[in-house]
Each structure stands twice: as structure tokens, then as C-alpha cells.
């Protein structure tokens, strides 16, 4: 859900075997968390981000696989 407090689930699908990176950034572009950084098999996945140690605001998560990158905004509101 958006906004979230203090945890949220990020769901994603991988169509083929590949290296997957899922990172969270603040609006300054600074990486604040690496949620996934490994080779994964095809399928549906879910990972939890805990924003409890971070301040309110807008964050961006970036999912990168072999030939695909997607970025989305989400809002932490305590």
C-alpha cells in the first residue's frame, strides 16, 4: 500500500532465470537499502521493506533484471 507505515511488501515477477537487484533510494539518489541482490529462478516473489529506521518521505525502489529496469515511488508516513 501507498503510503505505508512502517513496512510494505514489494511484489515482482521474473519471467526467466537472471540476476535480480532490488534497491531502495531516497530522493537524493542515495541507496538506503538492498532488498534483493542474487540470481533468481522464474516466478513471483515478494519482499518486505521496513522503513521503521527512516524518516517520513518519498522513497524510490528500483528493480533491475537482465534486460529490464523499473522504478517506482512509495511514501513512508509515520
Short mmCIF file of C-alpha atoms in Angstrom, two decimals, residues 18-70:
data_model
loop_
_atom_site.label_atom_id
_atom_site.label_comp_id
_atom_site.label_asym_id
_atom_site.label_seq_id
_atom_site.Cartn_x
_atom_site.Cartn_y
_atom_site.Cartn_z
CA UNK A 18 18.54 -13.98 -14.13
CA UNK A 19 20.32 -11.79 -11.68
CA UNK A 20 17.88 -9.58 -9.76
CA UNK A 21 18.64 -6.39 -7.88
CA UNK A 22 16.01 -4.56 -5.82
CA UNK A 23 17.24 -1.44 -4.06
CA UNK A 24 15.61 1.45 -2.20
CA UNK A 25 16.80 5.04 -2.64
CA UNK A 26 15.93 8.37 -1.04
CA UNK A 27 15.08 11.40 -3.19
CA UNK A 28 18.73 12.46 -3.21
CA UNK A 29 19.54 9.24 -5.04
CA UNK A 30 21.33 7.71 -2.08
CA UNK A 31 20.92 3.97 -1.69
CA UNK A 32 19.39 3.22 1.71
CA UNK A 33 18.65 -0.50 1.41
CA UNK A 34 19.37 -3.53 -0.78
CA UNK A 35 16.44 -5.92 -0.57
CA UNK A 36 17.46 -8.43 -3.27
CA UNK A 37 20.84 -8.98 -4.91
CA UNK A 38 21.03 -12.52 -6.28
CA UNK A 39 20.30 -14.94 -9.10
CA UNK A 40 16.64 -15.98 -9.15
CA UNK A 41 14.54 -18.55 -10.97
CA UNK A 42 11.39 -17.56 -12.92
CA UNK A 43 8.41 -16.91 -10.70
CA UNK A 44 6.57 -14.49 -8.44
CA UNK A 45 8.33 -13.00 -5.45
CA UNK A 46 7.52 -10.74 -2.51
CA UNK A 47 9.96 -8.85 -0.30
CA UNK A 48 9.25 -6.67 2.74
CA UNK A 49 10.76 -3.23 3.23
CA UNK A 50 10.86 -1.95 6.80
CA UNK A 51 11.04 1.84 6.91
CA UNK A 52 10.99 1.99 10.71
CA UNK A 53 14.52 3.42 10.90
CA UNK A 54 13.94 6.04 8.22
CA UNK A 55 12.24 9.42 8.23
CA UNK A 56 8.89 10.25 6.62
CA UNK A 57 9.09 10.97 2.95
CA UNK A 58 9.14 9.70 -0.59
CA UNK A 59 11.39 6.79 -1.49
CA UNK A 60 12.09 5.05 -4.79
CA UNK A 61 12.64 1.36 -5.33
CA UNK A 62 14.41 0.11 -8.43
CA UNK A 63 14.06 -3.44 -9.74
CA UNK A 64 16.75 -4.46 -12.22
CA UNK A 65 17.00 -7.78 -14.06
CA UNK A 66 18.87 -8.89 -17.18
CA UNK A 67 17.22 -6.57 -19.71
CA UNK A 68 14.64 -4.76 -17.59
CA UNK A 69 14.62 -1.90 -15.09
CA UNK A 70 11.60 -0.46 -13.29
#
